[in-house]
Coordinates of C-alpha atoms in Angstrom, one line a residue:
Chain C
M245 CA -32.4 -23.4 -18.3
Q246 CA -32.5 -26.7 -16.5
P247 CA -29.6 -28.9 -15.4
N248 CA -30.2 -31.4 -18.2
D249 CA -30.1 -28.7 -20.8
L250 CA -26.9 -27.3 -19.2
D251 CA -25.3 -30.7 -19.2
R252 CA -26.0 -31.0 -22.9
I253 CA -24.5 -27.6 -23.6
A254 CA -21.4 -28.4 -21.5
R255 CA -20.8 -31.6 -23.5
Q256 CA -21.1 -29.6 -26.8
I257 CA -18.6 -27.1 -25.4
R258 CA -16.3 -30.0 -24.4
L259 CA -16.4 -31.5 -27.9
R260 CA -15.7 -28.2 -29.6
D261 CA -12.8 -27.5 -27.2
L262 CA -11.3 -30.9 -27.9
Q263 CA -11.6 -30.4 -31.6
A264 CA -9.9 -26.9 -31.3
V265 CA -7.1 -28.3 -29.2
F266 CA -6.5 -31.1 -31.7
E267 CA -6.6 -28.8 -34.7
A268 CA -4.4 -26.1 -33.1
G269 CA -2.0 -28.8 -31.7
A270 CA -1.9 -26.9 -28.3
G271 CA -4.1 -26.0 -25.4
H272 CA -4.7 -26.8 -21.8
I273 CA -7.3 -29.5 -22.2
G274 CA -7.2 -31.0 -18.7
G275 CA -8.0 -27.9 -16.9
E276 CA -10.5 -26.9 -19.6
M277 CA -12.4 -30.1 -19.1
S278 CA -12.5 -29.6 -15.4
A279 CA -13.8 -26.1 -15.7
I280 CA -16.3 -26.4 -18.5
D281 CA -19.4 -27.3 -16.4
I282 CA -19.0 -24.3 -14.3
L283 CA -18.5 -22.0 -17.2
T284 CA -21.6 -23.3 -18.8
A285 CA -23.7 -22.8 -15.6
L286 CA -22.4 -19.2 -15.4
Y287 CA -23.0 -18.2 -19.0
F288 CA -26.2 -20.1 -19.7
R289 CA -27.9 -19.7 -16.3
V290 CA -26.4 -17.5 -13.8
L291 CA -24.7 -14.4 -15.2
R292 CA -26.8 -11.5 -16.1
I293 CA -25.2 -10.6 -19.5
W294 CA -26.1 -9.1 -22.8
P295 CA -23.8 -10.6 -25.6
D296 CA -24.7 -7.7 -27.9
Q297 CA -23.8 -5.2 -25.2
P298 CA -20.6 -6.7 -23.7
K299 CA -19.8 -3.6 -21.9
H300 CA -23.2 -3.0 -20.4
P301 CA -22.6 -1.3 -17.1
E302 CA -25.0 -3.5 -15.2
R303 CA -23.5 -6.8 -16.5
D304 CA -22.3 -9.4 -14.1
R305 CA -18.5 -9.7 -14.2
F306 CA -16.8 -13.0 -14.7
V307 CA -13.0 -13.2 -14.6
L308 CA -11.1 -16.3 -15.7
S309 CA -8.1 -16.0 -13.5
K310 CA -6.8 -19.3 -14.7
G311 CA -6.3 -17.7 -18.1
H312 CA -4.5 -20.7 -19.7
V313 CA -7.9 -22.4 -20.2
A314 CA -8.9 -19.6 -22.4
L315 CA -10.1 -21.9 -25.1
A316 CA -12.9 -23.1 -22.8
L317 CA -13.9 -19.5 -22.3
Y318 CA -13.8 -18.7 -26.0
V319 CA -15.9 -21.7 -26.9
T320 CA -18.4 -20.7 -24.2
L321 CA -18.5 -17.1 -25.3
A322 CA -19.0 -18.2 -28.9
K323 CA -21.9 -20.6 -28.0
R324 CA -23.4 -17.7 -26.0
G325 CA -23.2 -15.3 -28.9
F326 CA -20.3 -13.0 -27.9
I327 CA -18.1 -14.0 -30.9
P328 CA -18.9 -16.0 -34.0
E329 CA -18.7 -19.8 -33.5
E330 CA -16.6 -20.3 -36.6
E331 CA -14.0 -18.1 -35.2
I332 CA -12.9 -20.9 -32.8
G333 CA -11.1 -22.3 -35.8
T334 CA -8.6 -19.5 -35.6
F335 CA -7.4 -20.4 -32.0
L336 CA -3.7 -19.8 -31.7
K337 CA -3.3 -18.9 -35.4
P338 CA -1.2 -16.0 -36.5
H339 CA -3.1 -12.7 -35.7
S340 CA -6.1 -14.5 -34.3
R341 CA -7.6 -12.6 -31.4
L342 CA -8.0 -15.9 -29.7
N343 CA -4.5 -16.4 -28.4
G344 CA -3.6 -18.7 -25.5
H345 CA -4.7 -16.3 -22.9
P346 CA -7.8 -14.0 -23.0
N347 CA -7.5 -10.4 -24.2
C348 CA -10.2 -8.0 -23.0
N349 CA -9.4 -5.4 -25.7
K350 CA -10.0 -7.8 -28.5
V351 CA -12.5 -10.4 -27.3
P352 CA -16.0 -9.2 -26.3
G353 CA -17.0 -10.7 -23.0
V354 CA -13.5 -10.8 -21.5
E355 CA -13.2 -8.4 -18.6
T356 CA -9.4 -8.3 -17.9
N357 CA -6.3 -9.8 -19.4
T358 CA -5.2 -12.9 -17.4
G359 CA -2.4 -15.4 -18.0
P360 CA 0.1 -14.8 -15.2
L361 CA -1.5 -16.5 -12.2
G362 CA -2.8 -14.7 -9.2
H363 CA -4.1 -11.7 -11.1
G364 CA -7.8 -12.3 -11.5
L365 CA -8.9 -12.3 -7.8
P366 CA -7.5 -8.9 -6.9
V367 CA -9.1 -7.4 -10.1
A368 CA -12.4 -9.1 -9.1
V369 CA -12.1 -7.5 -5.7
G370 CA -11.8 -4.1 -7.3
M371 CA -14.9 -4.9 -9.6
A372 CA -17.0 -5.9 -6.5
K373 CA -15.7 -2.9 -4.6
A374 CA -16.7 -0.6 -7.4
A375 CA -20.3 -2.0 -7.3
K376 CA -20.4 -1.2 -3.6
L377 CA -19.1 2.3 -4.1
T378 CA -21.5 3.1 -7.1
G379 CA -24.5 1.2 -5.9
A380 CA -24.4 -1.1 -8.9
N381 CA -26.2 -4.4 -8.7
Y382 CA -23.9 -6.5 -10.7
R383 CA -22.2 -9.5 -9.2
T384 CA -18.6 -10.5 -9.7
Y385 CA -17.5 -14.1 -10.2
V386 CA -13.8 -15.2 -10.6
M387 CA -12.4 -18.6 -11.2
T388 CA -8.9 -19.7 -10.1
G389 CA -7.1 -22.9 -10.3
D390 CA -6.3 -24.8 -7.1
G391 CA -2.6 -24.7 -7.9
E392 CA -3.0 -21.0 -8.7
M393 CA -3.9 -20.4 -5.0
Q394 CA -0.2 -20.8 -4.2
E395 CA 0.2 -17.2 -5.6
G396 CA 0.3 -15.0 -2.5
S397 CA -1.6 -12.2 -4.3
N398 CA -4.7 -14.2 -3.9
W399 CA -4.4 -14.2 -0.2
E400 CA -3.9 -10.4 -0.2
A401 CA -7.2 -10.2 -2.2
I402 CA -9.1 -12.7 0.0
A403 CA -8.1 -10.7 3.1
S404 CA -9.3 -7.4 1.5
A405 CA -12.5 -8.8 0.2
A406 CA -13.5 -9.8 3.8
Q407 CA -12.4 -6.4 5.1
F408 CA -14.4 -4.6 2.4
G409 CA -17.5 -6.7 3.2
L410 CA -17.9 -7.9 -0.5
D411 CA -21.0 -10.1 -0.2
N412 CA -21.3 -9.5 -4.0
L413 CA -18.1 -11.5 -4.9
T414 CA -17.9 -15.3 -5.6
L415 CA -14.6 -17.1 -5.9
I416 CA -14.7 -20.4 -7.6
I417 CA -11.6 -22.6 -7.0
D418 CA -11.4 -25.2 -9.6
H419 CA -10.0 -27.9 -7.4
N420 CA -9.0 -30.5 -9.9
R421 CA -6.1 -31.6 -7.6
F422 CA -3.4 -31.3 -10.3
Q423 CA -1.1 -28.4 -11.4
Q424 CA 1.2 -28.2 -14.4
G425 CA 3.8 -30.8 -13.3
A426 CA 2.4 -32.8 -10.4
A427 CA -0.4 -33.3 -8.0
L428 CA -1.3 -30.3 -5.7
K429 CA -0.6 -32.5 -2.7
D430 CA 2.9 -33.3 -3.9
T431 CA 3.7 -29.7 -4.7
N432 CA 2.5 -27.1 -2.1
N433 CA -0.7 -28.6 -0.7
L434 CA -3.1 -25.8 0.2
A435 CA -5.9 -28.3 0.4
P436 CA -8.2 -28.5 2.2
F437 CA -9.3 -25.0 1.3
P438 CA -12.5 -24.4 3.2
A439 CA -11.1 -23.8 6.7
K440 CA -8.6 -21.3 5.3
L441 CA -11.2 -19.3 3.5
E442 CA -13.5 -19.3 6.5
A443 CA -10.7 -18.2 8.7
F444 CA -10.4 -15.2 6.5
G445 CA -14.1 -14.4 6.9
W446 CA -15.6 -16.0 3.8
D447 CA -18.6 -18.2 3.4
V448 CA -17.5 -21.5 1.7
T449 CA -19.5 -24.1 -0.2
E450 CA -18.0 -27.4 -1.3
I451 CA -19.5 -28.9 -4.3
N452 CA -18.9 -31.5 -7.0
G453 CA -17.8 -29.0 -9.7
N454 CA -18.8 -31.4 -12.5
A455 CA -22.4 -31.8 -11.3
M456 CA -24.8 -29.3 -12.6
D457 CA -27.3 -29.8 -9.8
E458 CA -24.7 -28.8 -7.3
I459 CA -23.0 -26.1 -9.4
V460 CA -26.1 -24.0 -10.0
P461 CA -27.3 -23.6 -6.4
A462 CA -23.8 -22.8 -5.3
L463 CA -23.4 -20.0 -7.8
E464 CA -26.8 -18.6 -6.8
H465 CA -25.9 -18.7 -3.1
R466 CA -26.4 -15.2 -1.6
G467 CA -25.0 -14.5 1.8
G468 CA -23.6 -11.7 3.9
R469 CA -20.0 -12.3 3.2
P470 CA -17.7 -13.0 0.2
H471 CA -18.4 -16.5 -1.0
C472 CA -16.0 -19.2 -2.1
I473 CA -17.0 -22.2 -3.9
V474 CA -14.5 -25.0 -3.6
A475 CA -15.4 -27.0 -6.7
H476 CA -14.1 -30.5 -6.6
T477 CA -13.5 -31.3 -10.2
N478 CA -11.7 -33.9 -12.4
K479 CA -8.9 -32.8 -14.6
G480 CA -9.9 -34.0 -18.1
H481 CA -13.4 -34.7 -17.0
G482 CA -15.6 -36.4 -19.6
I483 CA -12.7 -38.1 -21.5
S484 CA -11.9 -41.4 -19.8
F485 CA -8.2 -41.6 -20.5
M486 CA -7.4 -38.0 -19.5
Q487 CA -9.2 -38.0 -16.3
D488 CA -7.0 -37.2 -13.3
K489 CA -3.8 -37.6 -15.4
V490 CA -1.3 -34.8 -14.8
D491 CA 0.1 -35.3 -18.3
W492 CA -3.0 -33.9 -19.7
H493 CA -2.4 -30.5 -18.3
H494 CA -1.4 -29.3 -21.8
K495 CA -0.8 -32.5 -23.8
V496 CA -2.5 -32.8 -27.2
P497 CA -4.3 -35.9 -28.2
N498 CA -3.0 -37.9 -31.1
A499 CA -5.3 -39.0 -33.9
E500 CA -6.3 -42.2 -32.2
Q501 CA -6.9 -40.5 -28.8
Y502 CA -8.8 -37.8 -30.5
E503 CA -11.2 -40.3 -32.1
I504 CA -11.8 -42.1 -28.8
A505 CA -12.4 -38.8 -27.1
V506 CA -14.9 -37.6 -29.8
V507 CA -16.8 -40.9 -29.5
E508 CA -16.9 -40.6 -25.6
L509 CA -18.1 -37.0 -25.7
S510 CA -20.6 -37.6 -28.6
E511 CA -22.1 -40.6 -26.8
A512 CA -23.0 -38.4 -24.0
L513 CA -24.7 -35.7 -26.2
Chain F
M72 CA 14.8 32.9 -15.0
K73 CA 17.7 33.3 -12.5
D74 CA 15.3 34.7 -9.9
V75 CA 13.0 31.8 -10.3
I76 CA 15.5 29.0 -10.1
N77 CA 17.2 30.6 -7.1
S78 CA 13.9 31.1 -5.3
P79 CA 14.0 30.1 -1.7
K80 CA 10.4 28.9 -2.0
L81 CA 10.5 25.2 -2.5
H82 CA 7.4 23.1 -2.9
D83 CA 6.6 19.4 -2.2
C84 CA 4.9 18.2 -5.4
R85 CA 2.7 15.8 -3.4
D86 CA 0.8 18.9 -2.1
A87 CA 0.1 19.9 -5.8
F88 CA -1.0 16.3 -6.5
V89 CA -3.5 16.1 -3.6
A90 CA -4.8 19.6 -4.2
V91 CA -5.8 18.7 -7.8
L92 CA -7.0 15.2 -6.7
E93 CA -9.4 16.8 -4.1
R94 CA -10.7 19.2 -6.6
L95 CA -11.3 16.4 -9.1
G96 CA -12.9 14.5 -6.3
A97 CA -15.3 17.2 -5.6
D98 CA -16.3 17.6 -9.2
N99 CA -16.4 13.8 -10.0
P100 CA -17.8 11.2 -7.6
K101 CA -16.0 8.6 -9.7
V102 CA -12.7 9.7 -8.5
V103 CA -11.2 7.2 -5.9
A104 CA -7.9 7.0 -4.3
V105 CA -6.4 3.5 -3.7
C106 CA -3.4 3.1 -1.4
N107 CA -1.2 0.6 0.5
D108 CA -1.4 1.9 4.1
S109 CA 0.2 5.1 2.6
V110 CA -2.4 7.6 3.6
G111 CA 0.2 9.7 5.2
S112 CA 3.1 9.5 2.8
S113 CA 0.7 9.9 -0.2
K114 CA -0.8 12.9 1.6
L115 CA -4.3 11.4 1.2
G116 CA -5.6 12.5 4.7
G117 CA -7.6 15.4 3.1
F118 CA -9.2 13.2 0.6
K119 CA -10.0 10.6 3.3
S120 CA -11.6 13.2 5.5
K121 CA -13.8 14.5 2.7
W122 CA -14.7 11.1 1.2
P123 CA -13.8 8.3 3.6
E124 CA -15.6 5.7 1.5
R125 CA -13.7 6.6 -1.6
L126 CA -10.4 6.0 0.0
V127 CA -9.7 2.4 -0.7
N128 CA -6.9 1.3 1.5
V129 CA -5.9 -2.3 0.8
G130 CA -3.2 -2.4 3.5
I131 CA 0.3 -3.4 2.9
A132 CA -0.4 -5.4 -0.3
E133 CA 0.8 -3.8 -3.5
Q134 CA 0.0 -6.6 -5.9
N135 CA -3.6 -6.5 -4.6
M136 CA -3.6 -2.7 -4.7
V137 CA -2.8 -2.6 -8.4
G138 CA -5.3 -5.4 -9.3
V139 CA -8.0 -3.7 -7.2
G140 CA -7.3 -0.5 -9.1
A141 CA -7.9 -2.3 -12.4
G142 CA -11.1 -3.7 -11.1
L143 CA -12.4 -0.3 -9.8
A144 CA -11.8 1.1 -13.3
N145 CA -13.7 -1.8 -14.9
G146 CA -16.5 -0.9 -12.6
G147 CA -16.6 2.6 -14.0
L148 CA -14.6 4.5 -11.4
L149 CA -11.5 6.7 -11.9
P150 CA -8.8 5.3 -9.5
F151 CA -5.7 7.0 -8.5
V152 CA -3.5 4.3 -7.1
C153 CA -0.9 5.7 -4.8
G154 CA 2.1 4.2 -3.2
A155 CA 5.9 4.7 -2.7
A156 CA 7.3 4.4 -6.2
C157 CA 9.7 1.7 -5.2
F158 CA 7.0 -0.6 -4.0
L159 CA 4.3 0.4 -6.5
T160 CA 6.5 -0.4 -9.4
G161 CA 8.9 -3.1 -8.1
R162 CA 6.4 -5.2 -6.1
S163 CA 3.5 -5.1 -8.5
L164 CA 5.3 -4.8 -11.9
E165 CA 3.5 -7.8 -13.3
Q166 CA 0.2 -6.4 -12.2
I167 CA 1.1 -3.1 -13.9
K168 CA 2.0 -5.1 -17.1
A169 CA -1.0 -7.4 -17.2
D170 CA -3.8 -5.7 -15.3
I171 CA -3.1 -2.1 -16.2
A172 CA -1.0 -1.7 -19.4
Y173 CA -2.0 -4.7 -21.4
S174 CA -5.6 -4.5 -20.2
N175 CA -5.5 -0.8 -21.0
A176 CA -7.3 -0.1 -17.8
N177 CA -8.1 3.6 -17.0
V178 CA -5.9 3.7 -13.9
K179 CA -3.7 6.5 -12.7
L180 CA -0.6 5.0 -11.0
I181 CA 1.0 7.6 -8.7
G182 CA 4.5 6.7 -7.6
I183 CA 5.3 8.8 -4.5
S184 CA 8.7 9.6 -3.1
S185 CA 10.4 8.4 -6.3
G186 CA 14.2 8.6 -7.1
M187 CA 16.4 9.3 -4.1
A188 CA 13.7 10.9 -2.0
Y189 CA 14.2 8.2 0.7
G190 CA 17.9 8.5 0.3
E191 CA 18.8 7.8 3.9
L192 CA 16.6 4.7 4.0
G193 CA 18.8 2.8 1.6
P194 CA 18.7 1.1 -1.8
T195 CA 15.5 -0.9 -1.0
H196 CA 13.6 2.4 -0.7
H197 CA 15.4 4.2 -3.6
S198 CA 13.2 4.1 -6.7
I199 CA 15.9 4.5 -9.4
E200 CA 14.7 1.6 -11.6
D201 CA 11.1 2.7 -12.2
F202 CA 11.6 4.4 -15.5
A203 CA 13.3 1.4 -16.9
W204 CA 10.6 -1.0 -15.6
T205 CA 7.7 1.0 -16.8
R206 CA 8.8 2.6 -20.0
V207 CA 9.0 -0.8 -21.8
L208 CA 5.3 -1.3 -21.3
P209 CA 3.0 -0.4 -24.2
N210 CA -0.1 1.8 -23.4
L211 CA 1.5 3.4 -20.4
P212 CA 2.7 7.1 -20.5
V213 CA 5.5 7.6 -17.9
I214 CA 5.7 11.1 -16.6
A215 CA 8.0 12.8 -14.0
P216 CA 7.0 16.5 -13.5
C217 CA 9.6 19.0 -12.6
D218 CA 7.7 21.3 -10.2
S219 CA 4.4 21.7 -8.5
I220 CA 2.9 23.5 -11.4
E221 CA 3.6 20.7 -13.8
T222 CA 2.6 18.2 -11.2
A223 CA -0.9 19.9 -11.0
A224 CA -1.1 20.2 -14.7
A225 CA -0.1 16.5 -15.3
V226 CA -2.6 15.2 -12.7
E227 CA -5.4 17.3 -14.4
W228 CA -4.3 15.9 -17.8
A229 CA -4.2 12.3 -16.5
A230 CA -7.7 12.6 -15.0
H231 CA -9.1 13.4 -18.5
Y232 CA -7.0 11.0 -20.5
E233 CA -8.7 7.7 -21.1
G234 CA -6.1 5.1 -20.3
P235 CA -3.3 4.1 -17.9
V236 CA -0.7 6.6 -16.7
F237 CA 2.3 6.3 -14.5
L238 CA 3.1 9.7 -12.7
R239 CA 6.4 9.7 -10.8
L240 CA 6.4 12.3 -8.0
S241 CA 9.0 13.3 -5.5
R242 CA 8.8 14.7 -2.1
V243 CA 12.1 16.7 -2.5
G244 CA 11.3 20.4 -2.5
V245 CA 11.6 22.2 -5.8
P246 CA 10.8 25.8 -6.8
D247 CA 8.2 26.6 -9.4
L248 CA 9.9 26.6 -12.8
L249 CA 7.1 26.6 -15.2
P250 CA 4.7 29.5 -15.8
P251 CA 1.5 29.3 -13.6
D252 CA -0.7 28.8 -16.5
H253 CA 1.3 25.8 -17.9
K254 CA -0.8 23.3 -19.7
F255 CA 0.7 19.8 -19.7
E256 CA 1.1 18.0 -23.0
V257 CA 2.1 14.4 -22.9
G258 CA 5.1 13.5 -25.0
K259 CA 6.0 17.2 -25.3
A260 CA 9.2 18.7 -23.9
N261 CA 9.4 22.3 -22.6
L262 CA 12.0 24.6 -23.8
L263 CA 13.1 26.5 -20.7
R264 CA 16.2 28.2 -22.0
D265 CA 17.6 28.3 -25.6
G266 CA 21.1 27.8 -26.6
D267 CA 23.1 26.3 -29.5
E268 CA 26.2 24.7 -28.0
I269 CA 24.7 21.9 -26.0
T270 CA 21.3 20.7 -24.9
L271 CA 20.6 19.8 -21.2
V272 CA 17.7 17.5 -20.7
A273 CA 16.1 16.5 -17.5
N274 CA 12.9 16.0 -15.6
G275 CA 11.7 15.6 -12.0
T276 CA 13.9 17.3 -9.5
L277 CA 16.8 17.5 -12.0
T278 CA 15.3 20.1 -14.2
H279 CA 16.0 22.7 -11.5
R280 CA 19.6 21.6 -11.3
M281 CA 19.9 21.7 -15.0
L282 CA 18.8 25.3 -15.0
K283 CA 21.3 26.2 -12.5
A284 CA 24.0 24.5 -14.5
A285 CA 22.9 26.4 -17.5
D286 CA 23.5 29.7 -15.6
I287 CA 27.0 28.5 -14.7
L288 CA 27.7 27.8 -18.3
A289 CA 26.3 31.1 -19.4
E290 CA 28.8 32.8 -17.0
Q291 CA 31.5 30.9 -19.0
G292 CA 30.0 32.2 -22.2
I293 CA 28.4 28.9 -23.2
G294 CA 24.9 28.8 -24.5
A295 CA 23.1 25.8 -23.3
R296 CA 19.6 24.8 -24.3
V297 CA 17.6 23.4 -21.5
L298 CA 14.7 21.0 -22.1
N299 CA 12.3 19.8 -19.3
M300 CA 11.2 16.4 -20.6
A301 CA 8.8 15.1 -18.1
T302 CA 7.3 12.4 -20.4
V303 CA 9.8 9.6 -20.6
R304 CA 7.4 7.6 -22.8
P305 CA 6.4 8.6 -25.4
I306 CA 9.6 10.5 -25.8
D307 CA 9.5 13.9 -27.7
V308 CA 11.4 12.7 -30.7
D309 CA 11.1 16.0 -32.5
A310 CA 12.7 17.9 -29.6
V311 CA 15.4 15.3 -29.3
V312 CA 16.3 15.3 -32.9
A313 CA 16.2 19.1 -33.0
A314 CA 18.5 19.3 -30.0
A315 CA 21.0 16.9 -31.7
R316 CA 21.0 18.7 -35.0
E317 CA 21.0 22.3 -33.7
T318 CA 23.3 21.9 -30.6
G319 CA 25.4 18.9 -31.5
A320 CA 25.6 17.4 -28.0
I321 CA 23.1 16.2 -25.5
L322 CA 23.6 15.9 -21.7
T323 CA 20.9 14.2 -19.6
A324 CA 20.5 14.0 -15.9
E325 CA 18.0 12.1 -13.9
E326 CA 17.1 10.8 -10.4
H327 CA 17.4 7.2 -11.8
S328 CA 19.9 4.7 -12.8
T329 CA 21.8 5.5 -16.0
F330 CA 20.6 2.2 -17.2
G331 CA 17.2 2.4 -18.9
G332 CA 15.9 5.8 -17.9
L333 CA 15.4 9.1 -19.6
G334 CA 18.9 9.3 -21.0
S335 CA 18.6 5.9 -22.5
A336 CA 15.2 6.7 -24.0
I337 CA 16.7 9.8 -25.6
A338 CA 19.8 7.9 -26.7
E339 CA 17.6 5.3 -28.5
F340 CA 16.4 8.0 -30.9
V341 CA 19.7 10.0 -31.1
V342 CA 21.6 6.9 -32.4
A343 CA 18.9 6.2 -34.9
E344 CA 18.0 9.7 -36.0
A345 CA 20.9 12.1 -35.4
P346 CA 24.0 10.7 -33.7
V347 CA 25.9 13.2 -31.6
P348 CA 28.0 13.0 -28.4
M349 CA 25.9 12.3 -25.4
K350 CA 26.4 11.8 -21.6
I351 CA 23.9 10.3 -19.3
L352 CA 24.1 11.4 -15.7
G353 CA 22.3 9.4 -13.0
V354 CA 23.2 6.6 -10.6
P355 CA 25.7 4.6 -12.5
G356 CA 24.1 1.2 -12.1
I357 CA 25.0 0.6 -8.6
F358 CA 23.2 0.4 -5.2
A359 CA 23.7 3.9 -3.8
P360 CA 25.1 4.7 -0.4
T361 CA 23.1 6.2 2.4
G362 CA 22.6 9.9 2.4
S363 CA 20.0 12.6 1.7
A364 CA 18.6 13.0 -1.8
E365 CA 20.6 16.2 -2.2
F366 CA 23.8 14.5 -1.0
L367 CA 23.3 11.6 -3.4
L368 CA 22.6 13.8 -6.4
D369 CA 25.7 15.7 -5.7
E370 CA 27.6 12.5 -5.0
F371 CA 26.8 11.1 -8.5
G372 CA 27.9 14.2 -10.3
M373 CA 24.6 16.1 -10.5
S374 CA 25.4 19.2 -8.6
P375 CA 25.0 22.3 -10.9
A376 CA 28.7 22.8 -10.9
A377 CA 29.4 19.2 -11.8
I378 CA 26.7 19.2 -14.5
A379 CA 28.3 22.2 -16.0
E380 CA 31.7 20.6 -16.0
A381 CA 30.2 17.5 -17.7
A382 CA 28.7 19.8 -20.3
V383 CA 32.1 21.5 -21.0
A384 CA 33.7 18.1 -21.4
L385 CA 31.0 17.0 -23.7
I386 CA 31.3 20.1 -25.9
A387 CA 35.0 19.4 -26.2
R388 CA 34.2 15.9 -27.4
K389 CA 31.9 17.5 -30.0
S390 CA 34.6 19.8 -31.3
S391 CA 37.2 17.0 -31.4
R392 CA 35.1 15.1 -33.8
T393 CA 35.1 17.8 -36.4

């Protein structure tokens, strides 16, 4: 699949995500829009996966550590054939398996339950270590938010990944510069990330995380050390009035805003 | 029974744990041990010398340790995640909740030196909250074996059970109390001694003390039933209800706070199914002073003589109701 095709799919995922947030009256739309290009590249180009065999032992692993953008993952999984596309309409409804954070025991394609921040990377380290111990060829990818990197458990995991020589592990930091209530820089500014990861013994690639021609090569990078992609993204990417506005962490568009956003995303299709 | 419970031969249950772990490891290359720099205190030296690559030591980082355990299970391995119970459960409780229990990961959590085992080291190292913290989590059996035989049997069971388990082990010496061919059944109490005037329920190192207390009671002509209830969750409701109905009083003792542990778990069913007088012995919701495990258990009214006294008082309450 070529970057142009991936861009088209990403826009379709954005549009469905927007509709679902509007219909459900809840979601984390800002961080979903920032992450969707990377999710698209993973699921439609990079990951070796079999939607009809979600537990295939040789599948590549993807862990969405920033579990609050579960909806973006659900829409991606639906589009890739893991769950029915019409099921997105049940998002957050009573007894839907599509709750606000992904559940691996209910949703095929989800590897581990996330929601509390700072959990996905340690689990991904275990997955990558298991592949080393068993000789499996799968690769493990994990996406965190940039604010999420404030959780100390991530740094425990970063240290151990280097110690274990996990060259089969890729960490993607969705560096959209905003956390729930404020900008990263006004809260606990861990940026710039690259030197910190390099100091722990990781390879680091910095990219525009909303540009497919930069995302794909970065995800396909193979080196001798754990790999961190610092993905510079825009919160609310693709919807002009949401972009880089902290309010849109989990705000829901009103009817007028929704129409504007639909038009913007549809124009791009 | 008397000869058994007064046996001078005391065993450290960690030895039984690692003996089974190494046997399992020899049979199954998927068995891995994960620890937090606790190779010595978890007695994993033998495992490490046999299979150094299968000993995953994350260093002093318990949150990462538990998460890594979940990831290893996702990759098809059978991880035994070992650490001092106070740190394993306290430091990484949210990982146990989300990564292990809620994700239903096939990870065996082994809490070493639980209860008052680190008595002299003070309340930071006492693990007398772990039943309360873990037994509220769905999907997670919580088990505290009473001797080396039950420890070995529970480890064997856990290895073949598909799902998470929390095994709470001590390092305080206990004699072998169960028969050598004991087979562990989760959620099933063991009747160690029958009686019809009161039931004494315990697990871990307290089962031994309960048997001694029952001996003292027998000398006074009081027939006490003794149940070893290693599984705190799921509780053996049938045994609890039968104890209430048939003996009319239940005395529990545990190396744990009196808040939220074995006694509480039993009381939850007693009040609902068969209300009878109960007393819960343990650390009464305070930070304990310094002292050896044996000293602290005595200090908090869990010497055999004090347990027997508590039983007599409880039986008196029973008769005063009728």
